[in-house]
Coordinates of C-alpha atoms (C1' of nucleotides) in Angstrom, one line a residue:
Chain S
M215 CA 72.0 96.3 125.7
A216 CA 73.8 93.1 126.6
L217 CA 77.6 92.9 126.9
P218 CA 79.2 91.9 123.6
R219 CA 81.9 89.4 123.3
A220 CA 84.7 91.6 124.5
A221 CA 83.2 91.6 128.0
R222 CA 82.8 87.8 128.3
T223 CA 84.7 86.3 131.2
Q224 CA 84.7 82.5 130.7
R225 CA 82.0 80.8 128.8
R226 CA 81.1 81.3 125.2
T227 CA 77.8 80.5 123.8
R228 CA 77.5 78.1 120.9
I229 CA 76.0 80.9 119.0
Q230 CA 79.0 83.1 119.8
E231 CA 81.5 80.6 118.7
A232 CA 79.6 79.9 115.5
K233 CA 79.2 83.5 114.6
E234 CA 82.7 84.5 115.3
E235 CA 83.9 81.7 113.1
Q236 CA 81.5 82.8 110.4
I237 CA 82.8 86.4 110.7
L238 CA 86.5 85.5 110.7
E239 CA 86.0 83.3 107.6
A240 CA 84.4 86.2 105.8
A241 CA 87.0 88.7 107.0
L242 CA 89.7 86.4 105.7
E243 CA 88.1 86.4 102.3
V244 CA 87.8 90.2 102.1
F245 CA 90.9 91.3 103.9
S246 CA 93.1 88.9 101.9
L247 CA 91.8 90.4 98.7
H248 CA 91.7 94.1 99.5
G249 CA 94.0 94.7 102.4
F250 CA 93.0 96.4 105.7
R251 CA 92.2 99.8 104.4
G252 CA 90.6 98.5 101.2
A253 CA 88.2 96.2 102.9
T254 CA 84.9 97.5 104.2
V255 CA 82.9 96.3 107.1
D256 CA 79.7 96.2 105.0
Q257 CA 81.5 93.9 102.6
I258 CA 82.6 91.6 105.3
A259 CA 79.1 91.6 106.8
E260 CA 77.6 90.7 103.5
V261 CA 80.0 87.8 102.9
A262 CA 79.3 86.6 106.4
G263 CA 75.6 86.8 105.7
M264 CA 74.6 89.2 108.5
S265 CA 73.9 92.8 109.1
K266 CA 76.7 95.3 109.8
P267 CA 75.5 96.1 113.3
N268 CA 75.2 92.5 114.1
L269 CA 78.8 91.9 113.0
L270 CA 79.9 94.8 115.1
Y271 CA 78.2 93.3 118.1
Y272 CA 80.8 90.5 118.0
F273 CA 83.8 92.6 116.9
R274 CA 83.5 96.1 118.1
T275 CA 85.8 97.6 115.5
K276 CA 87.2 96.7 112.1
E277 CA 90.7 96.7 113.7
T278 CA 89.6 94.3 116.5
M279 CA 88.4 91.9 113.8
H280 CA 91.6 92.2 111.8
R281 CA 93.9 91.7 114.8
A282 CA 92.0 88.6 115.9
L283 CA 92.3 87.2 112.4
I284 CA 96.0 87.9 112.1
T285 CA 97.0 86.4 115.4
R286 CA 95.0 83.2 114.7
V287 CA 96.4 82.8 111.2
L288 CA 100.0 83.5 112.2
D289 CA 99.9 80.7 114.6
T290 CA 98.9 78.0 112.2
W291 CA 101.0 79.6 109.5
L292 CA 104.2 78.8 111.4
D293 CA 103.3 75.2 112.0
P294 CA 105.5 73.8 109.2
L295 CA 108.5 75.6 110.6
R296 CA 107.8 74.2 114.1
E297 CA 107.8 70.7 112.7
F298 CA 111.4 71.2 111.5
D299 CA 113.2 68.5 113.4
A300 CA 116.8 68.9 114.6
E301 CA 117.2 65.2 115.1
G302 CA 115.9 64.3 111.6
N303 CA 117.8 63.8 108.4
P304 CA 118.8 67.3 107.1
V305 CA 118.0 66.6 103.5
S306 CA 114.6 65.1 104.1
E307 CA 113.8 67.7 106.7
I308 CA 114.4 70.5 104.2
R309 CA 112.6 68.7 101.5
S310 CA 109.5 68.1 103.7
Y311 CA 109.5 71.7 104.8
I312 CA 109.5 72.9 101.2
R313 CA 106.7 70.5 100.4
R314 CA 104.6 71.5 103.3
K315 CA 105.0 75.2 102.6
L316 CA 104.1 74.7 99.0
E317 CA 101.0 72.7 100.0
M318 CA 99.9 75.6 102.3
A319 CA 100.4 78.0 99.4
R320 CA 98.1 75.8 97.4
D321 CA 95.5 75.0 100.0
F322 CA 95.4 78.3 102.0
P323 CA 96.2 81.1 99.5
R324 CA 94.0 83.5 101.4
E325 CA 96.0 83.2 104.6
S326 CA 99.2 83.8 102.7
R327 CA 97.8 86.9 101.0
L328 CA 96.5 88.2 104.3
F329 CA 100.1 88.2 105.6
A330 CA 101.6 89.5 102.4
N331 CA 99.2 92.4 102.5
E332 CA 100.0 93.1 106.1
I333 CA 103.8 92.9 105.8
L334 CA 103.7 94.9 102.5
Q335 CA 101.9 97.7 104.2
G336 CA 104.4 98.0 107.0
A337 CA 102.9 95.5 109.4
P338 CA 101.5 98.3 111.6
N339 CA 99.6 95.8 113.8
I340 CA 101.9 92.9 114.1
E341 CA 105.4 94.3 114.4
D342 CA 105.6 93.0 118.0
E343 CA 104.7 89.5 117.0
L344 CA 107.3 89.5 114.2
K345 CA 110.1 90.6 116.5
G346 CA 108.9 88.3 119.3
P347 CA 107.6 84.8 118.6
L348 CA 108.5 84.7 114.9
K349 CA 112.0 85.8 115.4
S350 CA 112.5 83.4 118.3
L351 CA 111.3 80.5 116.3
V352 CA 113.5 81.4 113.3
D353 CA 116.5 81.9 115.5
E354 CA 116.0 78.4 116.9
K355 CA 115.7 76.7 113.6
A356 CA 118.5 78.7 112.1
E357 CA 120.8 77.4 114.8
V358 CA 119.7 73.8 113.8
I359 CA 120.6 74.5 110.2
R360 CA 123.9 76.0 111.2
S361 CA 124.8 72.9 113.2
W362 CA 124.0 70.7 110.2
A363 CA 126.3 72.8 108.1
K364 CA 129.0 72.7 110.7
A365 CA 128.8 68.9 110.9
G366 CA 129.2 68.7 107.1
K367 CA 125.7 67.3 106.5
I368 CA 124.8 70.2 104.2
A369 CA 126.7 72.9 102.4
K370 CA 127.7 75.9 104.5
C371 CA 125.2 78.7 104.0
D372 CA 123.5 81.6 105.8
P373 CA 120.5 79.8 107.5
Y374 CA 118.4 83.0 107.7
H375 CA 118.6 83.7 104.0
L376 CA 117.9 80.0 103.3
I377 CA 114.7 80.3 105.3
F378 CA 113.8 83.5 103.6
S379 CA 114.3 81.9 100.2
I380 CA 112.1 79.0 101.1
W381 CA 109.4 81.3 102.3
S382 CA 109.5 83.5 99.2
T383 CA 109.6 80.8 96.6
T384 CA 106.7 78.9 98.0
Q385 CA 104.5 81.7 99.0
H386 CA 105.0 83.3 95.6
Y387 CA 102.6 80.7 94.2
A388 CA 99.8 82.0 96.5
D389 CA 100.6 85.7 96.6
F390 CA 101.5 86.2 92.9
D391 CA 99.0 83.6 91.6
V392 CA 97.6 86.0 89.0
Q393 CA 101.0 86.6 87.5
V394 CA 102.0 83.0 87.6
R395 CA 98.8 82.0 85.7
A396 CA 99.2 84.9 83.2
V397 CA 102.8 83.8 82.4
L398 CA 102.2 80.1 82.3
G399 CA 99.1 80.6 80.1
Q400 CA 96.0 78.5 80.1
G401 CA 97.8 75.3 79.4
Q402 CA 99.8 75.0 82.6
S403 CA 97.5 77.1 84.8
G404 CA 95.6 74.0 85.9
E405 CA 96.6 71.5 88.5
G406 CA 100.1 70.6 87.4
R407 CA 101.4 74.0 88.4
F408 CA 102.2 73.0 91.9
E409 CA 103.7 69.7 91.0
D410 CA 106.1 71.3 88.6
A411 CA 107.0 73.9 91.2
A412 CA 107.6 71.2 93.8
R413 CA 109.9 69.3 91.5
F414 CA 111.8 72.4 90.5
L415 CA 112.2 73.7 94.1
E416 CA 113.5 70.4 95.3
Q417 CA 116.1 70.3 92.6
L418 CA 117.1 73.9 93.3
F419 CA 117.4 73.6 97.1
L420 CA 118.8 70.1 97.3
G421 CA 121.3 70.9 94.6
G422 CA 122.3 74.2 96.1
L423 CA 122.8 72.7 99.5
N424 CA 124.3 69.4 98.6
V425 CA 127.5 68.9 100.5
S426 CA 129.1 67.0 97.6
E427 CA 129.0 70.3 95.7
Q428 CA 130.5 72.3 98.6
P429 CA 133.0 70.5 100.9
S430 CA 132.5 71.6 104.5
E431 CA 135.9 73.3 104.5
A432 CA 136.1 75.3 101.3
Chain L
M278 CA 88.8 126.9 82.3
A279 CA 91.8 125.6 80.3
L280 CA 92.1 122.2 78.9
P281 CA 94.0 119.9 81.3
R282 CA 96.7 117.6 80.3
A283 CA 94.5 114.9 78.9
A284 CA 93.6 117.2 76.0
R285 CA 97.2 118.3 75.1
T286 CA 98.1 117.4 71.5
Q287 CA 101.9 117.8 71.2
R288 CA 103.9 120.2 73.4
R289 CA 104.1 120.0 77.1
T290 CA 104.9 122.9 79.2
R291 CA 107.9 122.8 81.5
I292 CA 105.5 123.3 84.3
Q293 CA 103.4 120.4 83.1
E294 CA 106.3 118.0 82.9
A295 CA 107.6 119.0 86.3
K296 CA 104.2 118.8 88.1
E297 CA 103.4 115.4 86.6
E298 CA 106.7 114.1 87.7
Q299 CA 106.1 115.5 91.2
I300 CA 102.7 113.9 91.3
L301 CA 103.8 110.5 90.1
E302 CA 106.6 110.5 92.6
A303 CA 104.1 111.2 95.4
A304 CA 101.7 108.6 94.0
L305 CA 104.4 106.0 94.0
E306 CA 105.1 106.8 97.7
V307 CA 101.5 106.5 98.7
F308 CA 100.2 103.7 96.4
S309 CA 103.2 101.5 97.2
L310 CA 102.4 101.8 100.9
H311 CA 98.6 101.5 101.0
G312 CA 97.6 99.9 97.6
F313 CA 95.1 101.4 95.3
R314 CA 92.0 101.4 97.4
G315 CA 93.9 102.3 100.6
A316 CA 95.5 105.3 99.1
T317 CA 93.6 108.6 99.1
V318 CA 93.9 111.5 96.6
D319 CA 94.2 114.0 99.5
Q320 CA 97.2 112.0 100.8
I321 CA 98.9 112.0 97.5
A322 CA 98.3 115.7 97.0
E323 CA 99.7 116.4 100.4
V324 CA 102.9 114.4 99.7
A325 CA 103.2 116.1 96.3
G326 CA 102.8 119.5 98.0
M327 CA 99.8 120.7 96.2
S328 CA 96.1 121.0 96.6
K329 CA 93.8 118.2 95.6
P330 CA 92.0 120.1 92.8
N331 CA 95.4 121.1 91.4
L332 CA 96.5 117.5 91.3
L333 CA 93.2 116.5 89.6
Y334 CA 93.9 119.2 87.0
Y335 CA 96.8 117.0 85.8
F336 CA 95.3 113.6 86.4
R337 CA 91.6 113.7 86.1
T338 CA 90.9 110.6 88.2
K339 CA 92.7 108.5 90.8
E340 CA 92.7 105.6 88.4
T341 CA 94.3 107.6 85.6
M342 CA 97.1 108.4 87.9
H343 CA 97.5 104.8 89.0
R344 CA 97.5 103.5 85.5
A345 CA 100.1 106.0 84.3
L346 CA 102.3 105.0 87.3
I347 CA 102.0 101.3 86.7
T348 CA 102.7 101.3 83.0
R349 CA 105.8 103.5 83.5
V350 CA 107.2 101.4 86.3
L351 CA 106.4 98.1 84.6
D352 CA 108.6 99.1 81.7
T353 CA 111.7 99.8 83.7
W354 CA 111.0 96.9 86.0
L355 CA 111.5 94.4 83.2
D356 CA 114.8 95.9 82.0
P357 CA 117.0 93.3 83.8
L358 CA 115.2 90.4 82.2
R359 CA 115.6 92.1 78.7
E360 CA 119.3 92.3 79.2
F361 CA 119.4 88.5 79.6
D362 CA 121.6 87.5 76.7
A363 CA 121.2 84.3 74.8
E364 CA 124.8 84.5 73.4
G365 CA 126.4 85.1 76.8
N366 CA 127.8 82.6 79.2
P367 CA 124.9 80.9 81.0
V368 CA 126.4 80.9 84.5
S369 CA 127.4 84.5 84.4
E370 CA 124.1 85.6 82.7
I371 CA 122.1 84.0 85.5
R372 CA 124.4 85.4 88.1
S373 CA 124.2 88.9 86.7
Y374 CA 120.4 88.7 86.5
I375 CA 120.1 87.8 90.1
R376 CA 122.5 90.6 91.1
R377 CA 120.6 93.2 89.1
K378 CA 117.3 92.1 90.5
L379 CA 118.6 92.3 94.0
E380 CA 120.0 95.7 93.4
M381 CA 116.6 96.9 92.2
A382 CA 115.0 95.5 95.3
R383 CA 117.5 97.5 97.3
D384 CA 117.4 100.7 95.3
F385 CA 113.7 100.8 94.2
P386 CA 111.7 99.0 96.9
R387 CA 108.6 101.2 96.3
E388 CA 108.4 100.2 92.7
S389 CA 108.6 96.5 93.8
R390 CA 105.8 97.1 96.4
L391 CA 103.6 98.9 94.0
F392 CA 103.6 95.7 91.8
A393 CA 103.2 93.4 94.7
N394 CA 100.2 95.3 95.9
E395 CA 98.7 95.3 92.4
I396 CA 99.3 91.6 91.8
L397 CA 98.2 90.6 95.3
Q398 CA 94.9 92.3 94.8
G399 CA 94.1 90.5 91.6
A400 CA 95.8 92.9 89.2
P401 CA 92.5 94.4 88.1
N402 CA 94.2 97.1 86.0
I403 CA 97.1 95.3 84.4
E404 CA 96.0 91.8 83.6
D405 CA 96.3 92.5 79.9
E406 CA 99.9 93.7 80.2
L407 CA 100.7 90.6 82.2
K408 CA 99.3 88.2 79.6
G409 CA 100.7 90.3 76.7
P410 CA 104.2 91.9 76.9
L411 CA 105.2 90.2 80.1
K412 CA 104.3 86.7 79.0
S413 CA 106.0 87.3 75.7
L414 CA 109.3 88.4 77.2
V415 CA 109.3 85.5 79.7
D416 CA 108.4 83.0 77.0
E417 CA 111.4 84.3 75.0
K418 CA 113.9 84.0 77.8
A419 CA 112.5 80.7 79.0
E420 CA 113.4 79.3 75.5
V421 CA 116.9 80.6 75.9
I422 CA 117.3 78.8 79.2
R423 CA 115.8 75.6 77.8
S424 CA 118.3 75.7 75.0
W425 CA 121.2 76.1 77.5
A426 CA 119.9 73.1 79.4
K427 CA 119.5 71.1 76.2
A428 CA 123.1 71.9 75.3
G429 CA 124.3 70.6 78.7
K430 CA 125.5 74.0 79.8
I431 CA 123.3 74.0 82.9
A432 CA 121.2 71.4 84.6
K433 CA 117.9 70.6 83.1
C434 CA 115.1 72.4 84.9
D435 CA 111.8 74.1 84.3
P436 CA 112.8 77.6 83.0
Y437 CA 109.5 79.3 84.1
H438 CA 109.8 78.1 87.6
L439 CA 113.5 79.2 87.6
I440 CA 112.5 82.7 86.7
F441 CA 109.7 82.7 89.2
S442 CA 112.1 81.7 91.9
I443 CA 114.6 84.4 91.0
W444 CA 111.8 87.0 91.1
S445 CA 110.4 85.8 94.4
T446 CA 113.7 85.5 96.2
T447 CA 115.0 88.9 95.2
Q448 CA 111.8 90.9 95.5
H449 CA 111.3 89.4 98.9
Y450 CA 113.9 91.8 100.2
A451 CA 111.8 94.8 99.1
D452 CA 108.3 93.5 99.6
F453 CA 108.8 91.8 103.0
D454 CA 111.5 94.2 104.2
V455 CA 109.7 94.7 107.5
Q456 CA 109.7 91.0 108.2
V457 CA 113.3 90.5 107.1
R458 CA 114.4 93.3 109.4
A459 CA 112.4 92.0 112.3
V460 CA 113.9 88.5 112.0
L461 CA 117.5 89.5 111.4
G462 CA 117.3 91.9 114.4
Q463 CA 119.0 95.3 114.6
G464 CA 122.5 93.8 114.2
Q465 CA 122.2 92.6 110.6
S466 CA 119.4 95.0 109.5
G467 CA 121.9 97.5 108.3
E468 CA 123.7 97.5 105.0
G469 CA 125.2 94.0 105.0
R470 CA 121.7 92.5 104.5
F471 CA 121.8 92.7 100.8
E472 CA 125.4 91.5 100.4
D473 CA 124.6 88.4 102.5
A474 CA 121.6 87.8 100.4
A475 CA 123.6 88.1 97.2
R476 CA 126.2 85.6 98.4
F477 CA 123.5 83.1 99.5
L478 CA 121.4 83.4 96.4
E479 CA 124.4 82.9 94.1
Q480 CA 125.4 79.8 96.0
L481 CA 121.8 78.5 95.9
F482 CA 121.2 79.1 92.2
L483 CA 124.6 78.2 90.8
G484 CA 124.7 75.1 93.0
G485 CA 121.2 74.1 92.1
L486 CA 121.8 74.5 88.4
N487 CA 125.4 73.3 88.1
V488 CA 125.7 70.7 85.4
S489 CA 128.3 68.8 87.3
E490 CA 125.6 68.0 89.8
Q491 CA 123.1 66.9 87.2
P492 CA 124.3 65.4 83.9
S493 CA 122.3 66.5 80.9
E494 CA 121.0 63.0 80.5
A495 CA 119.9 61.8 84.0
Chain I
dT9 C1' 56.0 79.9 132.4
dG10 C1' 58.3 84.3 133.4
dT11 C1' 62.1 87.1 133.2
dA12 C1' 66.6 88.4 132.5
dA13 C1' 70.5 87.9 129.5
dT14 C1' 71.7 87.5 124.8
dG15 C1' 71.2 88.4 120.0
dT16 C1' 69.4 91.1 115.9
dT17 C1' 67.5 94.9 113.2
dT18 C1' 66.1 99.6 111.6
dA19 C1' 67.4 104.1 111.4
dC20 C1' 70.8 107.1 111.8
dC21 C1' 75.3 110.1 112.2
dA22 C1' 79.6 112.5 111.6
dA23 C1' 83.8 112.0 109.1
dC24 C1' 85.8 111.1 104.9
dC25 C1' 85.9 109.9 100.0
dG26 C1' 86.6 111.1 94.8
dG27 C1' 85.5 114.6 92.1
dT28 C1' 83.3 119.4 90.4
dC29 C1' 82.9 124.4 89.8
dA30 C1' 83.6 129.0 89.3
dA31 C1' 86.4 132.5 90.7
dA32 C1' 91.1 134.1 91.4
dT33 C1' 95.9 134.0 90.2
dT34 C1' 99.9 133.5 87.3
dA35 C1' 102.5 132.7 83.0
dT36 C1' 102.8 133.6 77.8
dC37 C1' 103.6 136.3 74.1
dA38 C1' 101.8 139.5 70.2
Chain U
dT45 C1' 101.6 146.6 78.1
dG46 C1' 97.5 144.1 77.5
dA47 C1' 94.8 140.2 76.3
dT48 C1' 94.6 135.5 76.3
dA49 C1' 95.6 130.9 77.9
dA50 C1' 97.3 128.0 81.7
dT51 C1' 97.4 127.2 86.5
dT52 C1' 95.8 127.2 91.3
dT53 C1' 92.5 127.6 95.0
dG54 C1' 88.4 127.5 98.3
dA55 C1' 83.9 126.1 98.6
dC56 C1' 81.2 122.5 97.8
dC57 C1' 78.5 117.9 96.5
dG58 C1' 76.6 113.3 96.6
dG59 C1' 78.0 108.8 98.0
dT60 C1' 80.4 105.8 101.1
dT61 C1' 82.7 104.8 105.4
dG62 C1' 83.1 103.0 110.4
dG63 C1' 80.4 103.1 114.1
dT64 C1' 76.1 104.2 117.4
dA65 C1' 71.3 104.2 119.7
dA66 C1' 67.6 102.1 120.9
dA67 C1' 63.8 99.3 119.9
dC68 C1' 62.7 94.5 119.0
dA69 C1' 63.3 89.3 119.0
dT70 C1' 65.1 85.3 120.8
dT71 C1' 67.3 82.2 123.9
dA72 C1' 68.6 80.3 128.5
dC73 C1' 67.2 78.9 132.7
dA74 C1' 65.0 79.4 137.6

DNA sequence: TGTAATGTTTACCAACCGGTCAAATTATCA
DNA sequence: TGATAATTTGACCGGTTGGTAAACATTACA
C-alpha cells in the first residue's frame, strides 16, 4: 500500500489535487444539506463519483474531510469583512459590506449552510478558530466602526451587534431559503428576491445608522 | 400486549401524559442539538431516563416523535407574531415584537434551534405548515405593516423583508449562540448580552423605519 | 522497458441504527 | 382479592455505518 495524502511531504500529484477538489465539492454538497452526523461517507463518495475506499484513500476519516472543508470555507467566507476599509467612507463601506454578504448568500448558499449547521450543533470542531482568527478580525473591524461613531460619521451603536445583525440578515436568505420561499410564495420566489432584500437592508441599516437621526452627543 | 398511545380514543392516563411530556422534553434536547438524522433514539431514551422499547411504546417511530415535537413548538413559536396588533401604535408594536422575539431566543433557545435545524435541512417534514398556516399569518401581518406605511406612520418598506430581518436578527442569538459568545469573549458573554442586543436592535429598526427619515412620498 | 510508487477496487468487518417481540412487571378496578 | 389491562424490560433482528485488508491496475520515471 502506498502512503495516502496525509503522509505527503511536499509535492502533490495532479491527480491528488483534482481528486481532493472533487471530494471536497461533493462533501460540501452533502454536509451542507445533512450536517456532519447526518451525512454518510457512501453518499459523499457517490456524489463525488468514486468508490468509498477510494475516497478514504485521500481523506482517511469522515472527520478529516469535514475539518479540511470547514477551514477552507471559513477563510473565503470572511473575505468580505477583511475588505472593510477603515479609510473609506463609512456609509459606502457598510453598504458594500451588506451587498457583498448578500451576494455570497445568493451565490454560495451551501457554504453558508455548512457553517450554520456547524455552529448550530455547537461547533465542536471549530471552536478554536472562532475564538482565534474570527474574533481577532471582528475585534479589529469593530474598533473601526467605533472610531467612525466617535467621529460623528455614523450614529453611536454597539459595533459587535451591528456586525451580528448584518451577518444574520444576509445569511438568512441562504440558511432559511426554504422558509423564505414558502412565505413569499411562487410569485416572488424567483430572482427578484435578493434585489428586494438588498433594497430593504440598505434602507434599514443606513436609516438606522444615519447620523442625522442620532446626533453624536445624544 | 396493550394498545400503545396511537390507538387511544379519548382518555389519557396520568402516566401517559407524564411520560409523553418527559419524552418530548428529551427529544427537544437531542433533536435541537443534532438535527433529525443526527439524533438517535437511544440517546433520547437515555436523556428521558427510560429504555428504548419503553419510549417506542409511546411514540412508535422516531419520525412520529419528531413530528409531534415540531407541530407543538411551531404553534407557540408564532405567538409573538399573532400578538402583533393592527390597532396599536406602529412604533410600539414593532418594538414589542422585537423584544418578545429576543426574549424567546434567550429563554427557549432549543426551540429556536430545532426549527433552524429543520429549515436548514430543507424542512422535509413541515413544508406544508410553512406554506399554509405560517404564510397566511405572515401575509396578514404584512398587510398591516403595509397599511401603516401607506398612512405615513412608518417609512415605506417591504413588509416581508422587514419580518425576515426581525426573525433573523433575534433568532441569531439562539441559533448562533456559540459564535456570539466566542466573538464577544468571556467578558460580555454573561447576562448583558441580550440587553445590549435589545438596545441595538431597537435603535436599528426604529431608526431605519422612522418616518421623519423617509417621507411617505419620497 | 522495467520497476517502484501511486491509485483503485472487491470483499469484508465490527459497531451502531431503528424497530420488534414475547415475557415480566405493575397499575386498575369490579 | 383476583383478573384484566397498561406498562416496562432484555434479547434480538436486518440494514446501515465508518473504516480496513489486500489484491489489482495505473502512472511516473530511471
